[in-house]
Coordinates of C-alpha atoms and ligand atoms in Angstrom, one line a residue:
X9 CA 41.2 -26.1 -57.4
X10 CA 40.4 -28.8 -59.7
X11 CA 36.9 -30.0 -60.5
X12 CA 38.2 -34.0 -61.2
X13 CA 38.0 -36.7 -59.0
X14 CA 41.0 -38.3 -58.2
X15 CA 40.7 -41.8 -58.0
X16 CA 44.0 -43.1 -57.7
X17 CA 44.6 -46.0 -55.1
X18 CA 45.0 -43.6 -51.8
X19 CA 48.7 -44.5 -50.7
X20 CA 47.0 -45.5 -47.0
X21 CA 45.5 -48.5 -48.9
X22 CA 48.9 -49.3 -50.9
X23 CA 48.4 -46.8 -54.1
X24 CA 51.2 -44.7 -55.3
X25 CA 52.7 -41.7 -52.8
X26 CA 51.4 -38.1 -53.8
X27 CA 54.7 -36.3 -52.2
X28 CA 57.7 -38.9 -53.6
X29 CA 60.4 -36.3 -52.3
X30 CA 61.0 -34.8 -49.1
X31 CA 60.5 -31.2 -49.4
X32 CA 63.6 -28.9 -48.5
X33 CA 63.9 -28.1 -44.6
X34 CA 64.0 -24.9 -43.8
X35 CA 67.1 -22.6 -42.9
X36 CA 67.2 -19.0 -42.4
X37 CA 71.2 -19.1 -41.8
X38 CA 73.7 -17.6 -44.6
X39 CA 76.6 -16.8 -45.2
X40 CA 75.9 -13.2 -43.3
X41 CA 75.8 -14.5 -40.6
X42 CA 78.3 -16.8 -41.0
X43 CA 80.9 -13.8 -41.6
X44 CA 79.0 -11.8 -38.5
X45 CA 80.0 -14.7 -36.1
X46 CA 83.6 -15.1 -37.2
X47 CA 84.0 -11.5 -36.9
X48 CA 82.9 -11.9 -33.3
X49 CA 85.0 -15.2 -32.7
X50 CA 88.1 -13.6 -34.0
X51 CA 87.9 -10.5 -31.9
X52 CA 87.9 -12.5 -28.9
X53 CA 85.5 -11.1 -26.9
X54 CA 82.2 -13.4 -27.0
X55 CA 80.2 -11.7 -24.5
X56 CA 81.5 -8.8 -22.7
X57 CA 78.5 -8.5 -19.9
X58 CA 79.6 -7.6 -16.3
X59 CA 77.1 -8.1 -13.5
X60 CA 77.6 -5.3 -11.6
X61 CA 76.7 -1.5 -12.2
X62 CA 79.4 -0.8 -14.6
X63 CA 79.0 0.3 -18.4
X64 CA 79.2 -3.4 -19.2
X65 CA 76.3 -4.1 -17.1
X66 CA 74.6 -3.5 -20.5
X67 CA 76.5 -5.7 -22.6
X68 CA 79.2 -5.5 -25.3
X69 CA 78.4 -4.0 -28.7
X70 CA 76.8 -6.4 -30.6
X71 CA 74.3 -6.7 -28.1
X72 CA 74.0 -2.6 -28.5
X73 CA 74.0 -2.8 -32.2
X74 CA 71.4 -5.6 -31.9
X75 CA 69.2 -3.8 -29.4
X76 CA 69.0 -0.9 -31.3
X77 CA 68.4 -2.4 -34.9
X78 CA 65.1 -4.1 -32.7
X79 CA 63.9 -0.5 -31.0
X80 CA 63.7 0.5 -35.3
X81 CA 62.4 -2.6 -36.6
X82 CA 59.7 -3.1 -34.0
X83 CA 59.6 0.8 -33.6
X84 CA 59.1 0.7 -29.7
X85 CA 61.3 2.7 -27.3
X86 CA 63.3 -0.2 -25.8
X87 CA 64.5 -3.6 -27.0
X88 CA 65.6 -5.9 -24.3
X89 CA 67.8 -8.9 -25.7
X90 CA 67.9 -12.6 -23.5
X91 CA 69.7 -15.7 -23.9
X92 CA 65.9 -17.7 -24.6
X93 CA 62.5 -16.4 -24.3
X94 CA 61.4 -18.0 -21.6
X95 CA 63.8 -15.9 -19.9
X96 CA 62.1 -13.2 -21.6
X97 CA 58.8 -13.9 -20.0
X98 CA 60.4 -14.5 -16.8
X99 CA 62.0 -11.2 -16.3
X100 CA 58.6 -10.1 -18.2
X101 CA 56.6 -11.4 -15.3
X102 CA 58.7 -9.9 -12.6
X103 CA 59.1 -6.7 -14.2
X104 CA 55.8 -5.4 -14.3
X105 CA 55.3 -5.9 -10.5
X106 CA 53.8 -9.1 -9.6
X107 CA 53.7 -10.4 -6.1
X108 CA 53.2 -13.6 -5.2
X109 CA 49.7 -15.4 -4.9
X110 CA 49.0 -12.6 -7.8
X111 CA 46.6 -14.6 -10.6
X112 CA 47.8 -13.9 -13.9
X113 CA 45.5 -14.8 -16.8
X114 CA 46.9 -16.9 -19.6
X115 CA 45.6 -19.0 -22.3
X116 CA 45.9 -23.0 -22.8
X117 CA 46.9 -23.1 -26.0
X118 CA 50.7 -21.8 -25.7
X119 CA 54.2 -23.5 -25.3
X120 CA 54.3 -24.3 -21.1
X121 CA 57.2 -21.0 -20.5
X122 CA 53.8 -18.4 -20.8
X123 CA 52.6 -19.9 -17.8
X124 CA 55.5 -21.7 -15.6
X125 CA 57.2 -17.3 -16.2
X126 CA 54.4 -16.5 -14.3
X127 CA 54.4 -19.3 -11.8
X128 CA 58.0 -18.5 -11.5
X129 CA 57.3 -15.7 -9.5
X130 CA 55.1 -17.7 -7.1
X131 CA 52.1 -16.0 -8.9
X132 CA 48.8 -17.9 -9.5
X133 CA 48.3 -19.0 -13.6
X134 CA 44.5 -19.0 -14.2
X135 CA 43.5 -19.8 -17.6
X136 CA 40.8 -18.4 -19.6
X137 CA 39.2 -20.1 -23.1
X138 CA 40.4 -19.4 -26.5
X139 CA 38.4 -18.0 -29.3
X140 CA 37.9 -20.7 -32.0
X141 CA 39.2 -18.1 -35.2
X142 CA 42.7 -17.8 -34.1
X143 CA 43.2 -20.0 -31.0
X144 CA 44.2 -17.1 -28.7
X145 CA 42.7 -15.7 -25.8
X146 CA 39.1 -15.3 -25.6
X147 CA 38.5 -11.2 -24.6
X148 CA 35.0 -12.5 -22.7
X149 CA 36.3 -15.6 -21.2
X150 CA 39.2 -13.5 -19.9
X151 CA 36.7 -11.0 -18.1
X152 CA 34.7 -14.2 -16.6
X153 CA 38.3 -15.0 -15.3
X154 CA 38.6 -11.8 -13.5
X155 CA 38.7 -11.8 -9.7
X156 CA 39.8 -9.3 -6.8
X157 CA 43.2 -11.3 -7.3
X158 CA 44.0 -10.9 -11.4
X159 CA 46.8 -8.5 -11.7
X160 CA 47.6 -9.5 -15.6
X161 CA 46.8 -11.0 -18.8
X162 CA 49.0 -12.9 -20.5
X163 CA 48.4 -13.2 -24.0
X164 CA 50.5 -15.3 -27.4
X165 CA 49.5 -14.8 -30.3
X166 CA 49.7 -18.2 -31.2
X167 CA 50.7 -19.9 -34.6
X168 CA 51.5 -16.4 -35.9
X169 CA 48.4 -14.5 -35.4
X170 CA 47.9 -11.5 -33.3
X171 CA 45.7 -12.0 -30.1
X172 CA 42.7 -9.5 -29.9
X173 CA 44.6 -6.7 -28.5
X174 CA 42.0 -4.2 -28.8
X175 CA 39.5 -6.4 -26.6
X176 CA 42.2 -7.5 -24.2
X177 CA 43.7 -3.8 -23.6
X178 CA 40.3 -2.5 -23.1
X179 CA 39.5 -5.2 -20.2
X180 CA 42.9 -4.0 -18.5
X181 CA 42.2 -0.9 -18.5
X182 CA 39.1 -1.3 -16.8
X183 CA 40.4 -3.6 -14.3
X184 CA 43.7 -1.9 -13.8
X185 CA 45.8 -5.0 -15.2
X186 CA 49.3 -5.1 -17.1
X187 CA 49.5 -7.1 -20.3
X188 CA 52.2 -8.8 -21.4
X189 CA 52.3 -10.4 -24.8
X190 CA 53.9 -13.9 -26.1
X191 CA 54.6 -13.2 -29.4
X192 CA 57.3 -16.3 -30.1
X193 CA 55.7 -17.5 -33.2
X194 CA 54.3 -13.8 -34.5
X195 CA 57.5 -11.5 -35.3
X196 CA 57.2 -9.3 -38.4
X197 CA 53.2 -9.6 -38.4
X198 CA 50.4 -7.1 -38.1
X199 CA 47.6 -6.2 -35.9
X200 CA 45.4 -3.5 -37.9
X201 CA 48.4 -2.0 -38.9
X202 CA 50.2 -2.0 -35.6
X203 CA 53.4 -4.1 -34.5
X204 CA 52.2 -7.4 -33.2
X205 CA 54.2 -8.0 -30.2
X206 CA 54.2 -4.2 -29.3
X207 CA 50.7 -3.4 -27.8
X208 CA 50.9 -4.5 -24.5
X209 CA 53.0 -3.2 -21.3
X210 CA 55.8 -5.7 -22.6
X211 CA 55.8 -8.3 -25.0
X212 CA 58.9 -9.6 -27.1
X213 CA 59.7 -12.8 -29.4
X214 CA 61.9 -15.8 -29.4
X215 CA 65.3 -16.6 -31.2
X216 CA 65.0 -20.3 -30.6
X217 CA 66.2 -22.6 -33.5
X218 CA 62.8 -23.2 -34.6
X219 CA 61.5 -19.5 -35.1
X220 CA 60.8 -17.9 -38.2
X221 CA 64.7 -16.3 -37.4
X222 CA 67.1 -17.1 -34.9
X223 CA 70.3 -17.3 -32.9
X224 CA 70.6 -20.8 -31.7
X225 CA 69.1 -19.9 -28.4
X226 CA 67.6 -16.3 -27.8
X227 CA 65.0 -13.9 -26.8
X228 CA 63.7 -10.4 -27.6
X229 CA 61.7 -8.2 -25.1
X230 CA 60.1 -5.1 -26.3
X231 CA 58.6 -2.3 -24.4
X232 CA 58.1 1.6 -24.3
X233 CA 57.6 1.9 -21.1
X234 CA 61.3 3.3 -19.2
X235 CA 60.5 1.8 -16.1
X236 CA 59.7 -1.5 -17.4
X237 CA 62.9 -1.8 -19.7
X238 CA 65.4 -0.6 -16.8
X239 CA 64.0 -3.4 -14.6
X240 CA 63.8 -6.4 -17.2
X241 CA 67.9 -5.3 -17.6
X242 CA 68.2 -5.8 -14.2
X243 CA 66.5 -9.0 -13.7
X244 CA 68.5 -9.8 -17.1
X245 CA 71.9 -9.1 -15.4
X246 CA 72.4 -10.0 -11.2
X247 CA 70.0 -7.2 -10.3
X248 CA 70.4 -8.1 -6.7
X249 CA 74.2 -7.2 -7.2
X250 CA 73.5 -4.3 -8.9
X251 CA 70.9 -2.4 -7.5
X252 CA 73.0 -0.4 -4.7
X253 CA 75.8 1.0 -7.3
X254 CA 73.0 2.0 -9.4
X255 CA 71.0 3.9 -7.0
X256 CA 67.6 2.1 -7.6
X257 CA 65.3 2.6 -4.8
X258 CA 62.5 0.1 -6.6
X259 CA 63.5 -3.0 -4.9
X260 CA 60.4 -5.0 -6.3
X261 CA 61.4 -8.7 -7.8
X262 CA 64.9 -8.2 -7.2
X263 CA 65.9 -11.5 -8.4
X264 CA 68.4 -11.4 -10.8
X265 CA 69.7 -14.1 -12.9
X266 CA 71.9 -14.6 -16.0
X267 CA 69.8 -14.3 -19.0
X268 CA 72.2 -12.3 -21.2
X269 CA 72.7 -13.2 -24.6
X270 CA 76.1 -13.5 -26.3
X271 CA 77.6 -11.2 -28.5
X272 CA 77.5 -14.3 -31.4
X273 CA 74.3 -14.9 -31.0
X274 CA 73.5 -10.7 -31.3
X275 CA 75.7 -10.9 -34.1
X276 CA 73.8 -13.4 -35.8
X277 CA 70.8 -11.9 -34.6
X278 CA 71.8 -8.6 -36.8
X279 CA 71.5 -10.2 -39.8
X280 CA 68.8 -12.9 -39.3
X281 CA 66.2 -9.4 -38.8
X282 CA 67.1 -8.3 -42.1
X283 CA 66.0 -11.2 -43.4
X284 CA 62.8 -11.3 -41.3
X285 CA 60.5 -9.6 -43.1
X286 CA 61.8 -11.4 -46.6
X287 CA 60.8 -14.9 -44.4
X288 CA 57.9 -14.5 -43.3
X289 CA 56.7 -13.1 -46.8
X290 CA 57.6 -16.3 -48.0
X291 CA 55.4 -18.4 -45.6
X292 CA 52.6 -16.4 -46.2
X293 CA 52.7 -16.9 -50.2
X294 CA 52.8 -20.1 -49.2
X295 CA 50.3 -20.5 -46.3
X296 CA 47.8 -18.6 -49.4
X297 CA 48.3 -20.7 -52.0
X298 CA 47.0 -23.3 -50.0
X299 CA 44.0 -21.6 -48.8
X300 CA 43.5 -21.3 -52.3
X301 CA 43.6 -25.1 -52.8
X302 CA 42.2 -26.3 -49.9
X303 CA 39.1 -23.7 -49.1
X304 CA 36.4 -25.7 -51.0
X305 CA 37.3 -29.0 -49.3
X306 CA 33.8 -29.7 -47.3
X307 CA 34.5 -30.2 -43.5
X308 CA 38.0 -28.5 -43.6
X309 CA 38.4 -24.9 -42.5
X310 CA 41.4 -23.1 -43.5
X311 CA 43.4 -20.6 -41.4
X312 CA 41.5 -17.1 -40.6
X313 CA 43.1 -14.2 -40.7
X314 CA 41.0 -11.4 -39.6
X315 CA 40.6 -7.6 -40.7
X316 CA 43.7 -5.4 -41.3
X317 CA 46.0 -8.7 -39.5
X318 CA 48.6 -10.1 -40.9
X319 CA 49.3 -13.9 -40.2
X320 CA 52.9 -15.8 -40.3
X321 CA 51.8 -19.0 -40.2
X322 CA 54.8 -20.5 -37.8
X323 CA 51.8 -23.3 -37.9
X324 CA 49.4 -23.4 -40.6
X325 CA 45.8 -24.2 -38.3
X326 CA 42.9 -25.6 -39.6
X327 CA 40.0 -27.4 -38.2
X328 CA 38.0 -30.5 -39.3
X329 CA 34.1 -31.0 -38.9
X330 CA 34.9 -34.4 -38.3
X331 CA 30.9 -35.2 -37.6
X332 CA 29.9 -33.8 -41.1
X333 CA 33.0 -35.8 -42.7
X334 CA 31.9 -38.8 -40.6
X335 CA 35.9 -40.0 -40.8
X336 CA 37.7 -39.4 -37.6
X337 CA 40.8 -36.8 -37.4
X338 CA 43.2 -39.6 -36.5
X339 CA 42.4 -41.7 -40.0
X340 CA 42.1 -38.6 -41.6
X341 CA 46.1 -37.9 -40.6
X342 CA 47.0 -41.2 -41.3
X343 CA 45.4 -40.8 -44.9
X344 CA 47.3 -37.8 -45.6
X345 CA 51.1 -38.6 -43.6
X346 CA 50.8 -42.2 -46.2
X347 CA 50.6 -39.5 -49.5
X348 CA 53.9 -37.6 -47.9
X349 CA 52.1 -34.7 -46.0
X350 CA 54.5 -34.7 -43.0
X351 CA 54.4 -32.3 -39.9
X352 CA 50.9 -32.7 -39.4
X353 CA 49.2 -32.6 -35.9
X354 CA 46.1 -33.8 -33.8
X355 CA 45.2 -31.1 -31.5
X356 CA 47.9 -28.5 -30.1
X357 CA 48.3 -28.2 -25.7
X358 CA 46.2 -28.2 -23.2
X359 CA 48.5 -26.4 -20.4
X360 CA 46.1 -26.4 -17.6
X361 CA 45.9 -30.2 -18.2
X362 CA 50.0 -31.2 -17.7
X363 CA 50.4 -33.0 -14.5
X364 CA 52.0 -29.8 -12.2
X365 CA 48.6 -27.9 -12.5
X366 CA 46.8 -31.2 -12.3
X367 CA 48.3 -32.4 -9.3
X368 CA 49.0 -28.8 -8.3
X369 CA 52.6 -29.5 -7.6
X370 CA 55.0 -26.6 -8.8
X371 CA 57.5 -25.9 -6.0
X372 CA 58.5 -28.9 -3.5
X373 CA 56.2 -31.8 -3.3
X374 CA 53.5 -30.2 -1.0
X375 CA 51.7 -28.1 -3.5
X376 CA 53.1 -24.7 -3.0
X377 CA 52.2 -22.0 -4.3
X378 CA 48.7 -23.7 -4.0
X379 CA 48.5 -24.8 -1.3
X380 CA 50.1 -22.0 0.8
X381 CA 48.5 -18.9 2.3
X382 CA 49.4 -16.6 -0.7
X383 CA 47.1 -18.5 -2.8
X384 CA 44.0 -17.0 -1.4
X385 CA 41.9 -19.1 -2.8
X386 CA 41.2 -22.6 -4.9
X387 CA 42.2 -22.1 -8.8
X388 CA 40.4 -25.1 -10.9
X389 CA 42.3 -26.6 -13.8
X390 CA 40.1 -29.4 -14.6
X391 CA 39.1 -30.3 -17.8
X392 CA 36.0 -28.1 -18.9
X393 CA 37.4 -25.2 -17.8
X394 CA 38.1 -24.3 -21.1
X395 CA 35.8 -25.9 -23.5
X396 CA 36.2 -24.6 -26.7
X397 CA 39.9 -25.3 -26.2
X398 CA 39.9 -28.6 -24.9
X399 CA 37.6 -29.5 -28.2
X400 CA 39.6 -28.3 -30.4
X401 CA 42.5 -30.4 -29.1
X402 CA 40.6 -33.3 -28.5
X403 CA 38.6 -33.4 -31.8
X404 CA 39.1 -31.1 -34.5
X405 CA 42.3 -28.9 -34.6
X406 CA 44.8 -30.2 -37.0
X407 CA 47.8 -28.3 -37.3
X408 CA 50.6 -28.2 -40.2
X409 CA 53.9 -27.2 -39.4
X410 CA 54.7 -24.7 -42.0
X411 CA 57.7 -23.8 -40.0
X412 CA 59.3 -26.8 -41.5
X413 CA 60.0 -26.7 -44.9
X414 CA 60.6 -24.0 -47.3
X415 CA 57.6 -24.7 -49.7
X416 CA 58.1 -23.7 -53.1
X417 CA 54.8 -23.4 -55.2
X418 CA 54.6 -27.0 -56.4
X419 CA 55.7 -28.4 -52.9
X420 CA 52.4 -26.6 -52.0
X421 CA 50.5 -28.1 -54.8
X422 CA 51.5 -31.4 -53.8
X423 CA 50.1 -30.8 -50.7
X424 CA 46.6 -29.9 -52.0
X425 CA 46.4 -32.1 -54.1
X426 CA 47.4 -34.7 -51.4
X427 CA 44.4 -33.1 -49.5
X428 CA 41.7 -33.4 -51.9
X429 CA 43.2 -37.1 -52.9
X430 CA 42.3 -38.1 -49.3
X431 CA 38.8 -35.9 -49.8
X432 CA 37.9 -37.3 -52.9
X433 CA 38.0 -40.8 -51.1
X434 CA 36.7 -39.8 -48.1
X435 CA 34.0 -42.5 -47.8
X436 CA 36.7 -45.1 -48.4
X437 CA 37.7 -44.1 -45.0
X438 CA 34.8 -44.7 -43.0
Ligands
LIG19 C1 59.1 -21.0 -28.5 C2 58.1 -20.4 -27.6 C3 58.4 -20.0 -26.3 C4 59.7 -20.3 -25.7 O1 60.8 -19.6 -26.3 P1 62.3 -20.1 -26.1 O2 63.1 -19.1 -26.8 O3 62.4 -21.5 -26.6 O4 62.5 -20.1 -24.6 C5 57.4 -19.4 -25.5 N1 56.2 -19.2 -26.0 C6 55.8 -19.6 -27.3 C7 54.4 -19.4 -27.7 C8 56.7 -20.2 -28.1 O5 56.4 -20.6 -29.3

């Protein structure tokens, strides 16, 4: 970091733009995969799925060949592939056992498909406060969550780094809960030395066009648990249709849907995890060259990344001490989007606050699950129930979309310098 002052105009007040040129947006798509698809496409066969027992009932072999390369590189047991992961936590949800007016504990600070999965199932979302290090689930805010009713935690690791599995499997096994794990924004990272994504009862990872890789549209579920696996393929396939020609006696969540993924996208999906590990190196040279030039800023706080974890900064979160810089987060933003920083963000989600958990209106218009007998008894979501999250959002998160751009080392210099532009002129702000 350098020692000088900038002075320069700041661009907010009409001085010259630190960042002149857009940086380059960011692709993981090759020509791999483009050869992988056409091979697909001129075979004929794009999906070759049957919903019924039959050998097809599993899919065709590029969702085998898929499967399989994701049992290695995640090195669990069984690798469940779905057209999106919401699906994913939706067959997730029913596959461990829930029944309805179940609470399942989950954080705020997710995308909404962690928690409608669970209501999905005509089970109870309770949220529990985040821990302010790596915005995922608090362990002892979890436990105060507990009741006679909690059947499961369900935990992201959001922005790329690894909830506190350790904590979190300890308090279900006291309780006798299942975890299932969100790990959209975390594939190819570490939690003290173990798979993120692979701790839990299940947990998987999304293919969605904005991932670190992905197949258009897409999902990954992971588990090594038999049981688990055989019944997310059934709720991945018609398992209604299917459940007599296969013999099953387990007739829990029999729901079935379509939520099978294509034999393109598994194609493409083959060679986007080759190049996962390559990608997410990448962001995280990036993501600590930054550090580097942003960690003596006063009032900023760069991303933690705590013991023997591994962080792949989907987003890049810091947070402001906006009373010690005495400039509010909005001007600070506006400051640093008029020097070029772009895919910067005030505060993150607040699920418990959207309007169907505020007005408790999920299924219908008269409140069910809520307000029905299997809800057996009143679930708050007002604001304060999660303070430390609701702060964050409100005041002093502000995220950087690292997921964006592929940075090359003066990209990222720009962007500190940028930051300690707007620093260096902080009291201009006021
Ligand atoms: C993207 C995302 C999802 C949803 O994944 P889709 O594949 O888009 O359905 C769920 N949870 C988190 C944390 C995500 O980032």
């Amino acid at each position: 970091m350098s020692n000088t002052v900038n002075t320069e105009k700041l661009a907010l007040f009409g001085g010259g733009k630190t960042i002149q040129t857009a940086f380059k947006a960011y692709n993981s798509i090759g020509i791999e995969e483009v050869e992988a698809a056409k091979q697909v496409v001129e075979s004929g066969v794009l999906s070759k799925f049957l919903g019924c027992w039959s050998p097809d009932f599993y899919g065709g072999s590029k969702v085998q060949e898929f499967e399989r390369q994701c049992e290695a590189y995640f090195g669990v047991k069984h690798a469940v592939t779905v057209n999106s992961w919401t699906s994913g936590l939706i067959a997730a949800v029913g596959a461990i056992g829930i029944e309805p007016g179940d609470e399942v504990i989950v954080t705020p600070w997710t995308m909404c498909a962690s928690a409608t999965a669970i209501l999905h199932w005509n089970a109870i979302p309770v949220f529990a406060d985040i821990e302010p290090e790596t915005f995922n689930l608090d362990p002892a805010s979890v436990e105060a969550n507990i009741t006679p009713y909690t059947k499961a935690i369900m935990a992201v690791d959001i922005f790329g780094h690894s909830a506190d599995m350790d904590a979190l499997m300890a308090i279900a096994e006291r309780h006798g809960l299942k975890v299932i794990t969100d790990s959209a924004q975390a594939p190819g990272t570490y939690y003290k030395g173990k798979v993120t994504g692979t701790l839990a009862d299940v947990g998987g990872y999304s293919l969605n066009y904005h991932k670190h890789i992905h197949t258009g549209e897409g999902g990954i579920l992971v588990t090594n648990d038999d049981e688990f696996a055989e019944h997310l393929r059934l709720i991945r396939n018609h398992a209604e249709a299917v459940v007599s020609g296969k013999g099953s006696t387990d007739l829990r969540n029999m729901v079935g849907y379509n939520f099978r993924l294509g034999e393109v996208e598994c194609a493409i999906g083959i060679e986007q995890l080759k190049k996962l590990d390559g990608f997410v190196a990448s962001r995280q040279r990036a993501a600590e060259r930054l550090s580097k030039e942003l960690s003596g800023l006063p009032g900023l706080r760069v991303p933690i990344v705590k013991k023997d974890c591994t962080h792949a900064y989907y987003v890049y979160p810091m947070v402001l001490d906006s009373e010690r810089l005495g400039v509010s987060r909005s001007r600070i933003i506006e400051a640093l989007e008029a020097e070029g920083v772009i895919g910067l963000s005030a505060g993150y989600m607040n699920i418990h606050l959207l309007p169907m958990y505020q007005q408790k209106i999920a299924y219908g218009s008269k409140g069910f699950p809520w307000s029905s007998d299997i809800c057996r008894r009143e679930v708050s979501y007002r604001k304060g129930i999660c303070p430390v999250a609701e702060r964050l959002h409100d005041f002093t998160y502000l995220g950087f979309a690292m997921c964006m751009h592929e940075l090359t080392d003066d990209d990222v210099d720009l962007i500190g310098r940028a930051f300690r532009k707007v620093w260096d002129q902080m009291e201009g702000l006021k």
